[in-house]
Amino acid sequence: MDYPGNLFVVAAPSGAGKSSLVKALLELDSHLQLSVSHTTRAPRGQEKHGRDYFFVSEDEFDNMVKSSAFVEWAHVHNHRYGTSKKVIEERMSVGADVILEIDYQGALQIKQIFGNAVTVFILPPSWEELRQRLERRGEDSAEVIETRLANAAVEVKQATNFDFVIINESFERALFDLKTIVHSQRLKYLAQRRAKAPTFSALEID
Ligand code: 5GP
């Protein structure tokens, strides 16, 4: 199936800077909408239901899985996360450009469903830098950091399955790279024809 707009999927190991990059991109690009996921994990800090995630119980998540309410879902760090069909269909119906910030398993599922989705993988510049970023964040215990690093060693190998790879060494450079990917996708023939249909008709281009 083709998504009738531009669909971007960003994945990365934790600590690679994915959330900050996507947040900065959304502030710069008002045509891009973030899809809010469902999760079984509890809210952290200032997180708000419906804005950061739809926080649901294990039973609610089970029911959504049973009723095929998710386009994709996955187990990540001992919790479950999923992209609801309803959220995607609402955006599809208006042809909006959507960005999904999800883990690599979900990203690969989305690519299988929507062949025209653009997948982007963010890499840290080195293991040392990733460790330092996780430590600086101060969110996790030493044990959790070790688990995240061990997971990251597996996750980085997934970069090979993605359309684009960004190495987040400098935040500004990585943001520029992400903006470039979004912009280039919008300039593709099919995307331009969809977005600028009257111009194409006036020029009598099929
Ligand atoms: P966090 O709990 O730190 O917000 O997210 C943990 C991981 O789950 C991150 O890699 C995040 O991108 C991923 N994630 C968030 N929403 C979804 C989703 O709907 N589906 C999948 N597969 N992963 C998600």
PDB file of N, CA and C in Angstrom, residues 7 20 51 55 71 94 103 130 139 152:
ATOM      1  N   LEU A   7       5.382   9.948   4.413  1.00  0.00           N
ATOM      2  CA  LEU A   7       5.441   9.273   5.718  1.00  0.00           C
ATOM      3  C   LEU A   7       6.904   9.016   6.071  1.00  0.00           C
ATOM      4  N   SER A  20      15.246  14.544  20.417  1.00  0.00           N
ATOM      5  CA  SER A  20      15.576  15.971  20.306  1.00  0.00           C
ATOM      6  C   SER A  20      15.570  16.402  18.843  1.00  0.00           C
ATOM      7  N   ARG A  51      -0.566  13.772  24.354  1.00  0.00           N
ATOM      8  CA  ARG A  51       0.432  14.632  23.704  1.00  0.00           C
ATOM      9  C   ARG A  51       1.715  13.837  23.449  1.00  0.00           C
ATOM     10  N   PHE A  55      -1.229   6.715  27.238  1.00  0.00           N
ATOM     11  CA  PHE A  55      -0.776   5.747  28.242  1.00  0.00           C
ATOM     12  C   PHE A  55      -1.933   4.808  28.551  1.00  0.00           C
ATOM     13  N   VAL A  71      -1.267  -0.534  13.581  1.00  0.00           N
ATOM     14  CA  VAL A  71      -0.594  -0.756  12.294  1.00  0.00           C
ATOM     15  C   VAL A  71       0.672  -1.558  12.572  1.00  0.00           C
ATOM     16  N   VAL A  94      -6.471  13.179   5.296  1.00  0.00           N
ATOM     17  CA  VAL A  94      -6.227  14.561   4.879  1.00  0.00           C
ATOM     18  C   VAL A  94      -4.888  14.687   4.129  1.00  0.00           C
ATOM     19  N   ASP A 103      10.665   2.438  17.352  1.00  0.00           N
ATOM     20  CA  ASP A 103      11.881   1.632  17.372  1.00  0.00           C
ATOM     21  C   ASP A 103      12.048   0.924  16.021  1.00  0.00           C
ATOM     22  N   LEU A 130      28.172   7.623  22.897  1.00  0.00           N
ATOM     23  CA  LEU A 130      26.844   7.135  23.308  1.00  0.00           C
ATOM     24  C   LEU A 130      26.809   6.929  24.821  1.00  0.00           C
ATOM     25  N   GLU A 139      19.294   9.956  33.638  1.00  0.00           N
ATOM     26  CA  GLU A 139      17.959   9.363  33.831  1.00  0.00           C
ATOM     27  C   GLU A 139      18.038   7.936  34.324  1.00  0.00           C
ATOM     28  N   ALA A 152      21.979  -1.387  22.279  1.00  0.00           N
ATOM     29  CA  ALA A 152      22.408  -0.529  21.167  1.00  0.00           C
ATOM     30  C   ALA A 152      23.357  -1.282  20.230  1.00  0.00           C
TER      31      ALA A 152
END
